[in-house]
PDB file of C-alpha atoms and ligand atoms in Angstrom:
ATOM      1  CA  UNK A   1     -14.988  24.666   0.372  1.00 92.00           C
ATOM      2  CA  UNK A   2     -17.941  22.253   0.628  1.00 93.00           C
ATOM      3  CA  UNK A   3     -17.513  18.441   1.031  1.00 93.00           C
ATOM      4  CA  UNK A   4     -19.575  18.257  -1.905  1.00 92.00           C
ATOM      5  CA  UNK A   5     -17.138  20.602  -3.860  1.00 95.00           C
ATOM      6  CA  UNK A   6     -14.298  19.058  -2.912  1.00 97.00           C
ATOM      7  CA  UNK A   7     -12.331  16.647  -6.216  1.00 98.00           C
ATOM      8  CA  UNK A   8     -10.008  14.585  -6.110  1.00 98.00           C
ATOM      9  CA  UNK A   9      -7.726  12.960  -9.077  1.00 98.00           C
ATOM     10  CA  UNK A  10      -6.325   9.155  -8.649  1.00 98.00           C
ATOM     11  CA  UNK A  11      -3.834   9.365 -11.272  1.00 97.00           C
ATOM     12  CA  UNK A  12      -3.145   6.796 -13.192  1.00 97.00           C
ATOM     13  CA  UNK A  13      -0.792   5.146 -15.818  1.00 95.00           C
ATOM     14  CA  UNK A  14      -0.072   1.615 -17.511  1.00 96.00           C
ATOM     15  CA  UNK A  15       0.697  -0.830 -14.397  1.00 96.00           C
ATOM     16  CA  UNK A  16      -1.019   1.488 -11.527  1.00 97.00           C
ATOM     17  CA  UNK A  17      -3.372  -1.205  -9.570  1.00 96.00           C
ATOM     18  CA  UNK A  18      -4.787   0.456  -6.491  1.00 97.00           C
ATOM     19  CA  UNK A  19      -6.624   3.734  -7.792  1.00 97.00           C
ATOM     20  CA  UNK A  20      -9.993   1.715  -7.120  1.00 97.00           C
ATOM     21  CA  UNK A  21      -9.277   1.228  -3.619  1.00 97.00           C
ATOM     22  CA  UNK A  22      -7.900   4.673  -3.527  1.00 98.00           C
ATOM     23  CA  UNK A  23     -10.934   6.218  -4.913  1.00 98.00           C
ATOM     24  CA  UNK A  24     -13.176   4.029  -2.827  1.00 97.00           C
ATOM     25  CA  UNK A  25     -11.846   5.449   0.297  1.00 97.00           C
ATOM     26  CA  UNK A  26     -12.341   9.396  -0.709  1.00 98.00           C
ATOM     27  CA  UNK A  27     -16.503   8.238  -1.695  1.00 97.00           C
ATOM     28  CA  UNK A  28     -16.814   6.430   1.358  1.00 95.00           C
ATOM     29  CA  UNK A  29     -16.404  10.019   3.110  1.00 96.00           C
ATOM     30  CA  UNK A  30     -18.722  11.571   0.449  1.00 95.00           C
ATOM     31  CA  UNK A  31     -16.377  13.274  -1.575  1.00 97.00           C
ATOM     32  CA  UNK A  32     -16.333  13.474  -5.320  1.00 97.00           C
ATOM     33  CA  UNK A  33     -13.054  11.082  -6.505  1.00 98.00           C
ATOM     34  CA  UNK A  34     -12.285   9.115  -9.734  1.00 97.00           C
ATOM     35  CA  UNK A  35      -9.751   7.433 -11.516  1.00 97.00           C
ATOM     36  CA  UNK A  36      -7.976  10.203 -14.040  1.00 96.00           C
ATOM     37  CA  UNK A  37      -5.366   8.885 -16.826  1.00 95.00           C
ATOM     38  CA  UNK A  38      -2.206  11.792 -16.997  1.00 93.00           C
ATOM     39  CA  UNK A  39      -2.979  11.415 -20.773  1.00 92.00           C
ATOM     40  CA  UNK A  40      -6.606  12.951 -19.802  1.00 92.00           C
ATOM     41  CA  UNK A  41      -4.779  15.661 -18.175  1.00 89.00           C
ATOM     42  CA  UNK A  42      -2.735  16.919 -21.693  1.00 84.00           C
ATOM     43  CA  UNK A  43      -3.514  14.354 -24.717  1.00 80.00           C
ATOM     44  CA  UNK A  44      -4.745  16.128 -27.884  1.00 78.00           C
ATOM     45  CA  UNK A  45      -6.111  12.584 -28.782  1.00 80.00           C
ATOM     46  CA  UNK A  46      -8.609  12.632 -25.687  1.00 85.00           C
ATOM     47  CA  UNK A  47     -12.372  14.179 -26.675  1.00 84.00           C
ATOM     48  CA  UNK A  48     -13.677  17.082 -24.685  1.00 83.00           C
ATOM     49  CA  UNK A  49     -15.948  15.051 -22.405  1.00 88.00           C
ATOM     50  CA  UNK A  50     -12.549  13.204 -21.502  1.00 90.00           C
ATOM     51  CA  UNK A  51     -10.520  15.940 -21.011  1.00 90.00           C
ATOM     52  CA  UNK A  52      -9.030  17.071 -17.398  1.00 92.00           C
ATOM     53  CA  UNK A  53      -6.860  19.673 -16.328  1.00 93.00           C
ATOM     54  CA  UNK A  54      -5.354  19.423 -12.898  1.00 94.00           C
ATOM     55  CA  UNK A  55      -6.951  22.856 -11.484  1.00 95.00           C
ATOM     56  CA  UNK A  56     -10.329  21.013 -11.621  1.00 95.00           C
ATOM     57  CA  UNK A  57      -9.226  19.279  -8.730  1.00 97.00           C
ATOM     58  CA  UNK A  58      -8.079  19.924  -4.865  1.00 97.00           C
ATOM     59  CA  UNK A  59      -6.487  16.574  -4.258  1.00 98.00           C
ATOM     60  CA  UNK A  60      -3.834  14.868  -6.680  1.00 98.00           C
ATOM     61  CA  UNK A  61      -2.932  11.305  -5.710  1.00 98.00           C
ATOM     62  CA  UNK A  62      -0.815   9.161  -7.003  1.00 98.00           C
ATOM     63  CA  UNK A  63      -1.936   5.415  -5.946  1.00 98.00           C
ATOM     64  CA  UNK A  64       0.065   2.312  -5.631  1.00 97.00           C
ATOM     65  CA  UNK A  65       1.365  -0.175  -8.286  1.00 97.00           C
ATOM     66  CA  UNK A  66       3.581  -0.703 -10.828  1.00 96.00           C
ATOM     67  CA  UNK A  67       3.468   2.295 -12.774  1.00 95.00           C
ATOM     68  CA  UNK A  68       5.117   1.564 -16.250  1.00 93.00           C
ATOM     69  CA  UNK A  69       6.422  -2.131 -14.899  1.00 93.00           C
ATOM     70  CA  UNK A  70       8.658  -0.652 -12.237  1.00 93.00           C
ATOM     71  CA  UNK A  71      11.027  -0.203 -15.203  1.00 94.00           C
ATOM     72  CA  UNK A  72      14.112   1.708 -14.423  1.00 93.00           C
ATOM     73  CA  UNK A  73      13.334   2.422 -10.622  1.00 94.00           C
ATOM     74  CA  UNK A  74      10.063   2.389  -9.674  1.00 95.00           C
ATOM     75  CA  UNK A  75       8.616   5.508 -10.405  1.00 95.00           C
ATOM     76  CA  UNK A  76      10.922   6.975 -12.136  1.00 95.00           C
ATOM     77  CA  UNK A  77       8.614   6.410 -15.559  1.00 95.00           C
ATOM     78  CA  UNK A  78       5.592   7.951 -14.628  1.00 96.00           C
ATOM     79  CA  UNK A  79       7.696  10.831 -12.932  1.00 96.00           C
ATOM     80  CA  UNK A  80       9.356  11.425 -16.106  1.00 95.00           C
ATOM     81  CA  UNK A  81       6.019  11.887 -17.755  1.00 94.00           C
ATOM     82  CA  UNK A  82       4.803  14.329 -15.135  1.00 94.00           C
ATOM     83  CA  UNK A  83       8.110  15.969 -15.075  1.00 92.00           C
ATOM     84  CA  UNK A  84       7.576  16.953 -19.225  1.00 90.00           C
ATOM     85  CA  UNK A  85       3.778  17.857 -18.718  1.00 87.00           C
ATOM     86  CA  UNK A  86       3.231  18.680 -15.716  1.00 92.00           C
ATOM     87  CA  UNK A  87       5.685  19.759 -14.002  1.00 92.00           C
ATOM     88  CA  UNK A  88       4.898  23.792 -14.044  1.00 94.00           C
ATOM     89  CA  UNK A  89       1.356  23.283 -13.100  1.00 95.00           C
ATOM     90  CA  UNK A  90       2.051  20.804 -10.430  1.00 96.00           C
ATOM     91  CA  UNK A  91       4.179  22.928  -8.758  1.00 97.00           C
ATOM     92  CA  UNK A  92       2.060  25.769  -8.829  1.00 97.00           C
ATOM     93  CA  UNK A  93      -0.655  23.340  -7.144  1.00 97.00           C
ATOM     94  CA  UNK A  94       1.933  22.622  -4.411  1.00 98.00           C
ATOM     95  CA  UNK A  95       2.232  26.112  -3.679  1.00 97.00           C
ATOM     96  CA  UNK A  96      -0.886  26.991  -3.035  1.00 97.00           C
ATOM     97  CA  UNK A  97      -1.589  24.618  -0.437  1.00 97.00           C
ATOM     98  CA  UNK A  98      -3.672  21.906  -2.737  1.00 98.00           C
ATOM     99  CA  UNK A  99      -3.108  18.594  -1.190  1.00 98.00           C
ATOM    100  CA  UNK A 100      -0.698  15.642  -2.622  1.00 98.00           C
ATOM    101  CA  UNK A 101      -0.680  12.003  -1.690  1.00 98.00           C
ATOM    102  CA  UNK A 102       1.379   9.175  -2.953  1.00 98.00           C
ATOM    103  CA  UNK A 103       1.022   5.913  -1.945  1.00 98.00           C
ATOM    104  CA  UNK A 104       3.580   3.423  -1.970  1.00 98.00           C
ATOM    105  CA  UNK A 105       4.263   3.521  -5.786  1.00 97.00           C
ATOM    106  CA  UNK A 106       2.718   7.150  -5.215  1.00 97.00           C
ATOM    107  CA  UNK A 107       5.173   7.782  -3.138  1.00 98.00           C
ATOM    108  CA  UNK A 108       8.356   6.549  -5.213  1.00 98.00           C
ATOM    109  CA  UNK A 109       6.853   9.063  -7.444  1.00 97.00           C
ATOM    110  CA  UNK A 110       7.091  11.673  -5.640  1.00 98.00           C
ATOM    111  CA  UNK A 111      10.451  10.681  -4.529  1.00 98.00           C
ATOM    112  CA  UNK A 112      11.966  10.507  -8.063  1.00 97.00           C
ATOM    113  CA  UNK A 113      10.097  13.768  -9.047  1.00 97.00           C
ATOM    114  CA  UNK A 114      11.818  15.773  -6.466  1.00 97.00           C
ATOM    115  CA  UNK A 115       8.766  16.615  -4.528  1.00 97.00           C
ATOM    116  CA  UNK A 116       9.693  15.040  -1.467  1.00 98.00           C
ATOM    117  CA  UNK A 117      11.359  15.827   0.714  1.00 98.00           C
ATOM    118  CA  UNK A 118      10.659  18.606  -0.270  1.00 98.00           C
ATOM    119  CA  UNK A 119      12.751  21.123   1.899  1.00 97.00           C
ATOM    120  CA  UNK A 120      12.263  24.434  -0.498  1.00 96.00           C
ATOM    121  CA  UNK A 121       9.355  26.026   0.028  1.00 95.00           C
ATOM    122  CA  UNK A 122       9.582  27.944  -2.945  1.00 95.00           C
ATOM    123  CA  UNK A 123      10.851  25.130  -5.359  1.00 96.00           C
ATOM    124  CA  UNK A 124       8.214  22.327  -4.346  1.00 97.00           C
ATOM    125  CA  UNK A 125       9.602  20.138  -7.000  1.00 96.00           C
ATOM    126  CA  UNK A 126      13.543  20.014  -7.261  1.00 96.00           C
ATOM    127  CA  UNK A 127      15.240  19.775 -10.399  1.00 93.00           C
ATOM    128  CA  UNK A 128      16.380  16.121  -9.596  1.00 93.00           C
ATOM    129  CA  UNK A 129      15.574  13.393  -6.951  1.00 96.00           C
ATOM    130  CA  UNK A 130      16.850  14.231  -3.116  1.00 97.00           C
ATOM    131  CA  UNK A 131      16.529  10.549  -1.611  1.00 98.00           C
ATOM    132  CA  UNK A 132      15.678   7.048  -3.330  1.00 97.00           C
ATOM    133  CA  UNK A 133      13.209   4.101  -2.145  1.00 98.00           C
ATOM    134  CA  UNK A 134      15.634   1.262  -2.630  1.00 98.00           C
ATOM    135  CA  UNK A 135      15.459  -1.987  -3.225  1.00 98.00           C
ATOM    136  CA  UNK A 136      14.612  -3.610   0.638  1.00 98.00           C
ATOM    137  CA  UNK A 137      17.454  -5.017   2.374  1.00 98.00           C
ATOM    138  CA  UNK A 138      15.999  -8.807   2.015  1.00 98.00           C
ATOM    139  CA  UNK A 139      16.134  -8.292  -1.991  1.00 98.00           C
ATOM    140  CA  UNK A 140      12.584  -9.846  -1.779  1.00 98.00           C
ATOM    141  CA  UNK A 141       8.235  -8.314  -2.013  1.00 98.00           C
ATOM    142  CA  UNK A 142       7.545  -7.673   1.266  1.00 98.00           C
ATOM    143  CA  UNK A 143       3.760  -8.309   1.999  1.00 97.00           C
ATOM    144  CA  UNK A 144       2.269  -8.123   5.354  1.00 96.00           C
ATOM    145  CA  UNK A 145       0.918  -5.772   8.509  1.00 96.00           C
ATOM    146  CA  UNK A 146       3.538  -3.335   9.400  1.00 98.00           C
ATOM    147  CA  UNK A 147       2.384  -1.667  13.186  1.00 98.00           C
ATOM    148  CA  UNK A 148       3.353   2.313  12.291  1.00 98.00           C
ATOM    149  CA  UNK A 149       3.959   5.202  14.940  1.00 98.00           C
ATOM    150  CA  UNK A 150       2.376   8.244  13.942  1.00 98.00           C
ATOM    151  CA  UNK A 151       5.545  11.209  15.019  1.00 98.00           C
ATOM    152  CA  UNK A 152       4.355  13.974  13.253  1.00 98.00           C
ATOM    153  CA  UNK A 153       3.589  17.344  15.456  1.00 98.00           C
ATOM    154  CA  UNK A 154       0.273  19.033  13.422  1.00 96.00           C
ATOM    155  CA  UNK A 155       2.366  19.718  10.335  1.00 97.00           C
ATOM    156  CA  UNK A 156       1.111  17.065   7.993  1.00 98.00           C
ATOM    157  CA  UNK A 157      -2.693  17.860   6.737  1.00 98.00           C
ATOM    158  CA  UNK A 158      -2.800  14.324   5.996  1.00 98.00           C
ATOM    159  CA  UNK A 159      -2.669  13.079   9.216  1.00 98.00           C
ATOM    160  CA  UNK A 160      -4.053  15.628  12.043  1.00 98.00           C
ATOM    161  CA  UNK A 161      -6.319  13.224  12.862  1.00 98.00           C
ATOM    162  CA  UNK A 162      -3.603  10.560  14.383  1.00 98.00           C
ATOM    163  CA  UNK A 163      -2.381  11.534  17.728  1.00 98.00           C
ATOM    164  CA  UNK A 164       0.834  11.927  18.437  1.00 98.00           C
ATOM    165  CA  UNK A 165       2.764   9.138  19.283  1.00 97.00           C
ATOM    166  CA  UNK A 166      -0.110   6.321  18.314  1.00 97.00           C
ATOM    167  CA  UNK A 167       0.792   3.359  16.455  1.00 98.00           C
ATOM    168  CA  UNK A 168      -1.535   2.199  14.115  1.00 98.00           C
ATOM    169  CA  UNK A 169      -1.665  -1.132  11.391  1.00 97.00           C
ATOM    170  CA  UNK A 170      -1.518  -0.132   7.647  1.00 98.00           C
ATOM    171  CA  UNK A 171      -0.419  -3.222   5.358  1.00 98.00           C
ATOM    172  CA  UNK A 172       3.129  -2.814   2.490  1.00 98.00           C
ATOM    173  CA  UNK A 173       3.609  -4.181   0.021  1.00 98.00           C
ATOM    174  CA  UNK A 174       6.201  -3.594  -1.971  1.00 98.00           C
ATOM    175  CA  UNK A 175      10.072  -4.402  -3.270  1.00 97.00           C
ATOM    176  CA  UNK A 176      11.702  -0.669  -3.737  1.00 98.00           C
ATOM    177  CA  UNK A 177      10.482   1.186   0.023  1.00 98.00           C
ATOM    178  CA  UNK A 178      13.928   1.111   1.911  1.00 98.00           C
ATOM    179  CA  UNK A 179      14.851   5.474   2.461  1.00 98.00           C
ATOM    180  CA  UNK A 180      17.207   6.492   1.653  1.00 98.00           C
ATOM    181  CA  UNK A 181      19.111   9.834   1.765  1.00 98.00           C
ATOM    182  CA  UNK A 182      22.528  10.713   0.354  1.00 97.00           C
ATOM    183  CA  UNK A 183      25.702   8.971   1.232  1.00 97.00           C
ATOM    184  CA  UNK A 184      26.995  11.233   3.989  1.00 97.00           C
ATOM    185  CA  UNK A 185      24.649  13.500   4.496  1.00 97.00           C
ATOM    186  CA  UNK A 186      22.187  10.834   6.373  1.00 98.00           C
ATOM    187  CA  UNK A 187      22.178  12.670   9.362  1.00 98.00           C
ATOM    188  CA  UNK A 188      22.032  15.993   8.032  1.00 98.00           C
ATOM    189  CA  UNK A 189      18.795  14.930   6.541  1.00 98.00           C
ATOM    190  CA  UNK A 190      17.437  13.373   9.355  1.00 98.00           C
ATOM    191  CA  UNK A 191      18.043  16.431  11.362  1.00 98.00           C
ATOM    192  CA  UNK A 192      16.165  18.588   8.909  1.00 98.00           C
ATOM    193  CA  UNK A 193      13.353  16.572   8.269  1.00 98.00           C
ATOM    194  CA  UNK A 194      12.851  16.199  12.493  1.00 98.00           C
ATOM    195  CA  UNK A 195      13.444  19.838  12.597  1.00 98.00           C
ATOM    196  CA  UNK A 196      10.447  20.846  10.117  1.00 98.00           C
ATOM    197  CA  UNK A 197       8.081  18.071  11.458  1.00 98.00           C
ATOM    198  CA  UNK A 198       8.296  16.572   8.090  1.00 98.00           C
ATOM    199  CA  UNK A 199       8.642  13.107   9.280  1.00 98.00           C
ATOM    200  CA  UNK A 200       4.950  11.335   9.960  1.00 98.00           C
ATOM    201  CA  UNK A 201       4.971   7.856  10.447  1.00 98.00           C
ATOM    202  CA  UNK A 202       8.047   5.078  11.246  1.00 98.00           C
ATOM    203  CA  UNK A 203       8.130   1.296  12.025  1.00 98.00           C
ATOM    204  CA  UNK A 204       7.596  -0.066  15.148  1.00 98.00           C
ATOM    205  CA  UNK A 205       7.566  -3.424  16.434  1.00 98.00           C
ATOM    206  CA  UNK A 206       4.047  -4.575  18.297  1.00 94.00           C
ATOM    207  CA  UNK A 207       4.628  -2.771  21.146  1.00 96.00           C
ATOM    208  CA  UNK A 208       5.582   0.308  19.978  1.00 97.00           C
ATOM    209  CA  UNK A 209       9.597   0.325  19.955  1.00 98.00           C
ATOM    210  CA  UNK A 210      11.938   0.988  16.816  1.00 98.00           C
ATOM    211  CA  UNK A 211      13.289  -2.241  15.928  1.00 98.00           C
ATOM    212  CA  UNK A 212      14.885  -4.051  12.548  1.00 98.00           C
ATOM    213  CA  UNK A 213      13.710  -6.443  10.443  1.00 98.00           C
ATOM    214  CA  UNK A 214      10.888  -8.387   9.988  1.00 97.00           C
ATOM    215  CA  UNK A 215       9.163  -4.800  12.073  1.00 98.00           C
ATOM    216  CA  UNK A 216      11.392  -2.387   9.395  1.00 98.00           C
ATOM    217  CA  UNK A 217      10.474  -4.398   6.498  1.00 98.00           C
ATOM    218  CA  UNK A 218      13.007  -2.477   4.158  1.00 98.00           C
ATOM    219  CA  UNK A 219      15.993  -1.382   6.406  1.00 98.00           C
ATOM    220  CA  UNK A 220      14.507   2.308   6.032  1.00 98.00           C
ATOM    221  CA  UNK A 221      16.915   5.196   7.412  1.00 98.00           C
ATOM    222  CA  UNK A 222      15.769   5.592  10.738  1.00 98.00           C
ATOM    223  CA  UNK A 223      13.158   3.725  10.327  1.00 98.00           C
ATOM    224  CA  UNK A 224      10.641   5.883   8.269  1.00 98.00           C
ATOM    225  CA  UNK A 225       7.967   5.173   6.607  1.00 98.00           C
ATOM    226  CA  UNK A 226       6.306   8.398   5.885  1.00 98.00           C
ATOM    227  CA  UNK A 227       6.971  12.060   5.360  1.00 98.00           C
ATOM    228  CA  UNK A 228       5.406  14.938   4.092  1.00 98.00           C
ATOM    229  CA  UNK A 229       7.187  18.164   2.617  1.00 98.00           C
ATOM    230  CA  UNK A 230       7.898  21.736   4.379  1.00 98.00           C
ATOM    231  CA  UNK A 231       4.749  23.066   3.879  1.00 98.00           C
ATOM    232  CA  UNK A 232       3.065  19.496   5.350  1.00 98.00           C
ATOM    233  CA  UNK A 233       0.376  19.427   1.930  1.00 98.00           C
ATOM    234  CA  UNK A 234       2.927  16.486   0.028  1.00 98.00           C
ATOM    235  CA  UNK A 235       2.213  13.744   1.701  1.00 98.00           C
ATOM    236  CA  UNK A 236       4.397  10.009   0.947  1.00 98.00           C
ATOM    237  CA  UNK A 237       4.545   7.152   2.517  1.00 98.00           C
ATOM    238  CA  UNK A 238       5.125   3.249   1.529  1.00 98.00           C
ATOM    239  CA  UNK A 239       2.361   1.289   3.472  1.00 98.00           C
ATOM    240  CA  UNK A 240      -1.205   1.544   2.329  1.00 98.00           C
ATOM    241  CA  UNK A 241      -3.734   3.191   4.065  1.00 98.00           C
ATOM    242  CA  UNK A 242      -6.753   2.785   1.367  1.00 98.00           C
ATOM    243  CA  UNK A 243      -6.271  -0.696   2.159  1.00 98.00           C
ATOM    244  CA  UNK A 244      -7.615  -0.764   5.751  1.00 98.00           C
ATOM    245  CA  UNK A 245     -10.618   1.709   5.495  1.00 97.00           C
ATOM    246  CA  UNK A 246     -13.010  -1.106   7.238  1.00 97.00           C
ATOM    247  CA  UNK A 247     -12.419  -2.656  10.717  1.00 96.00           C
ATOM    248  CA  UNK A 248     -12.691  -6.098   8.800  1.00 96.00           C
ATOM    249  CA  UNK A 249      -9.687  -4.915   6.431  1.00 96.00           C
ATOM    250  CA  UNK A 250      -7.378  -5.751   9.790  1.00 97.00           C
ATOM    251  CA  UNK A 251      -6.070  -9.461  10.189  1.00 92.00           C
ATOM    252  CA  UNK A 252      -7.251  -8.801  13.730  1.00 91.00           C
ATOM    253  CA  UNK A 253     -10.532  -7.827  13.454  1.00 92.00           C
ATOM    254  CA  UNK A 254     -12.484 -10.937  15.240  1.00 88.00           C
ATOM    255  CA  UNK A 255     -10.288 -10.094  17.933  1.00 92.00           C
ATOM    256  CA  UNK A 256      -9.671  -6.478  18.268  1.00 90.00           C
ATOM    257  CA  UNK A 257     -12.645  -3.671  18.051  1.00 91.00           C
ATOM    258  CA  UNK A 258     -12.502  -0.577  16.110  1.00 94.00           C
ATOM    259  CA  UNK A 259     -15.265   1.384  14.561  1.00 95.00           C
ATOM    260  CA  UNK A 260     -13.162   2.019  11.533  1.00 97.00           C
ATOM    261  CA  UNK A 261     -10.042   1.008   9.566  1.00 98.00           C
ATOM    262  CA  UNK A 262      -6.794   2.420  10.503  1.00 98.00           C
ATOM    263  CA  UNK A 263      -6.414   4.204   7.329  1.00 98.00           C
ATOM    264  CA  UNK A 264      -9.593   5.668   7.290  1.00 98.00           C
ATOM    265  CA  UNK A 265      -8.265   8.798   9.374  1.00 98.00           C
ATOM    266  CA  UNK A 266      -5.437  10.168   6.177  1.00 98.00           C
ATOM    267  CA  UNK A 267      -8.722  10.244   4.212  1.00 98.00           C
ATOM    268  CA  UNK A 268     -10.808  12.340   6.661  1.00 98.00           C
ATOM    269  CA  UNK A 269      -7.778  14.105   7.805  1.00 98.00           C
ATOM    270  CA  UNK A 270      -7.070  15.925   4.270  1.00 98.00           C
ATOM    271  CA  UNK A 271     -11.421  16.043   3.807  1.00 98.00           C
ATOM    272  CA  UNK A 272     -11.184  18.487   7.021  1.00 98.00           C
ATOM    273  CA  UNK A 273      -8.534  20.657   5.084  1.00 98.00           C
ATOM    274  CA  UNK A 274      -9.904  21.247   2.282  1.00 98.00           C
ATOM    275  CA  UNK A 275     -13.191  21.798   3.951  1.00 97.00           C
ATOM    276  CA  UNK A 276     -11.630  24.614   5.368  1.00 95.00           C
ATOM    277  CA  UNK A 277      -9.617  25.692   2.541  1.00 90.00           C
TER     278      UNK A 277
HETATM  279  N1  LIG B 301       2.090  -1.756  -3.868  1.00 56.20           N
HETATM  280  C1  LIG B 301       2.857  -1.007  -4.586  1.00 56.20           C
HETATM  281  O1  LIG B 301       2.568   0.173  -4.818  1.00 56.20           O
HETATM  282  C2  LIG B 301       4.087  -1.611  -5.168  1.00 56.20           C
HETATM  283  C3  LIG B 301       5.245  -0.693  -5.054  1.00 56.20           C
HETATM  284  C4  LIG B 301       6.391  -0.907  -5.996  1.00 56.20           C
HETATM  285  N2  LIG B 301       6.014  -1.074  -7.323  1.00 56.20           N
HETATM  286  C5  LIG B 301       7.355  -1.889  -5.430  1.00 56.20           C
HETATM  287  O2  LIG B 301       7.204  -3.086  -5.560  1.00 56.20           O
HETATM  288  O3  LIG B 301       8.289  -1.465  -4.823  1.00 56.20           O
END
């Protein structure tokens, strides 16, 4: 399709507080985006010029925040609320190869709705939640740079514009981001996420290596940050990319050139899909 033809839905609920940013990035790159409430997408109470449905769209993302107060888990509210309206339709979007991204909160989201990791091609959303984002190891909000390596192979259409193997600087911010996979089955998971390329971005220190905390800044599994199902089109990850879209978005930018932000690159990267979907 067309640039010009290409939609995108920022989803949001009560306590979501970065679909602005979100959207920004997707008009920057001249591409129709805007903020949709989920009650747009199914409320009887919403008039017809306020009415959406989710096939009106080739990009779903959910955007960072505190969806319904990070009550419960965070996450787990708003996926409820997809799960009992959504859920058929969603999945059907999955499978044919429309694009998901979930951003921080997004991507608790996505966690707790069983669409990532997504292993089952077939069943893009599982009937309950295959890994958590837990609470980080220091208990605490951790807000600051984290330097990311980008591992993924081609998979991911959310990223083909990162080589392999670069590390770039995308903020977090948040309390619930540490991965985490089933008790026992850790490296059974691993394993299967390396094995389908499903794992796109981890922590690195400054120069590139794995290392722990403050560079981890949730005691993540093997240090990940990001992954994307089987099919690469659900895309989750905790740090924010919408929020360094500008060279002078980086704490380093009097110092360090770059013609862009280093988040600007998802954006473009999932543009070029659908161009060519
Ligand atoms: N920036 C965000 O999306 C916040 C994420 C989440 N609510 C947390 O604190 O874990």
């Amino acid at each position: 399709m067309d640039r010009e033809e290409i939609r995108v839905a920022v989803l949001r609920i009560e306590g979501t507080n970065c679909e602005d940013e979100t959207v920004s990035a997707f008009r920057a790159l001249g591409v129709e985006a805007e903020a949709v409430h989920l009650k747009q997408f199914y409320s009887d109470m919403i008039g017809d010029d306020e009415a959406r449905n989710i096939w009106d769209y080739s990009a779903v993302v959910f955007p960072g925040g505190f969806s319904a107060g990070d009550y419960v888990r965070a996450g787990a509210i708003f996926s409820a609320r997809i799960k009992s309206k959504l859920r058929h339709d969603l999945e059907l979007f999955i499978k044919e190869g429309y694009a998901v991204l979930g951003i921080c909160n997004g991507f608790q989201i996505l966690v707790e709705l069983g669409a990532l990791p997504g292993f089952d091609e077939d069943r893009p959303v599982a009937d309950k939640p295959e890994m958590a984002l837990a609470i980080n190891d220091s208990s605490r909000f951790e807000c600051r740079q984290s330097y990311l390596k980008h591992e993924n192979s081609g998979k991911c259409i959310f990223t083909k514009l990162y080589r392999k193997n670069e590390v770039v600087v995308f903020p977090v911010a948040h309390a619930e981001g540490k991965v985490t996979f089933p008790v026992g089955k850790e490296e059974e998971y691993l394993q299967q996420l390396e094995e389908n390329d499903q794992v796109v971005f981890r922590y690195v220190d400054g120069q590139g290596n794995y290392a722990g905390y403050p560079w981890n800044p949730n005691g993540s599994y093997s240090n990940i940050a990001g992954i994307c199902n089987v099919k690469g089109n659900v895309f989750g990850l905790m740090p924010h990319p919408e929020r360094v879209i500008h060279p002078w978005q980086h704490s380093d930018w009097a110092r360090k050139r770059r013609d862009e932000g280093d988040g600007l690159r998802v954006f473009k990267s999932v543009i070029e899909y659908l161009e060519r979907f």
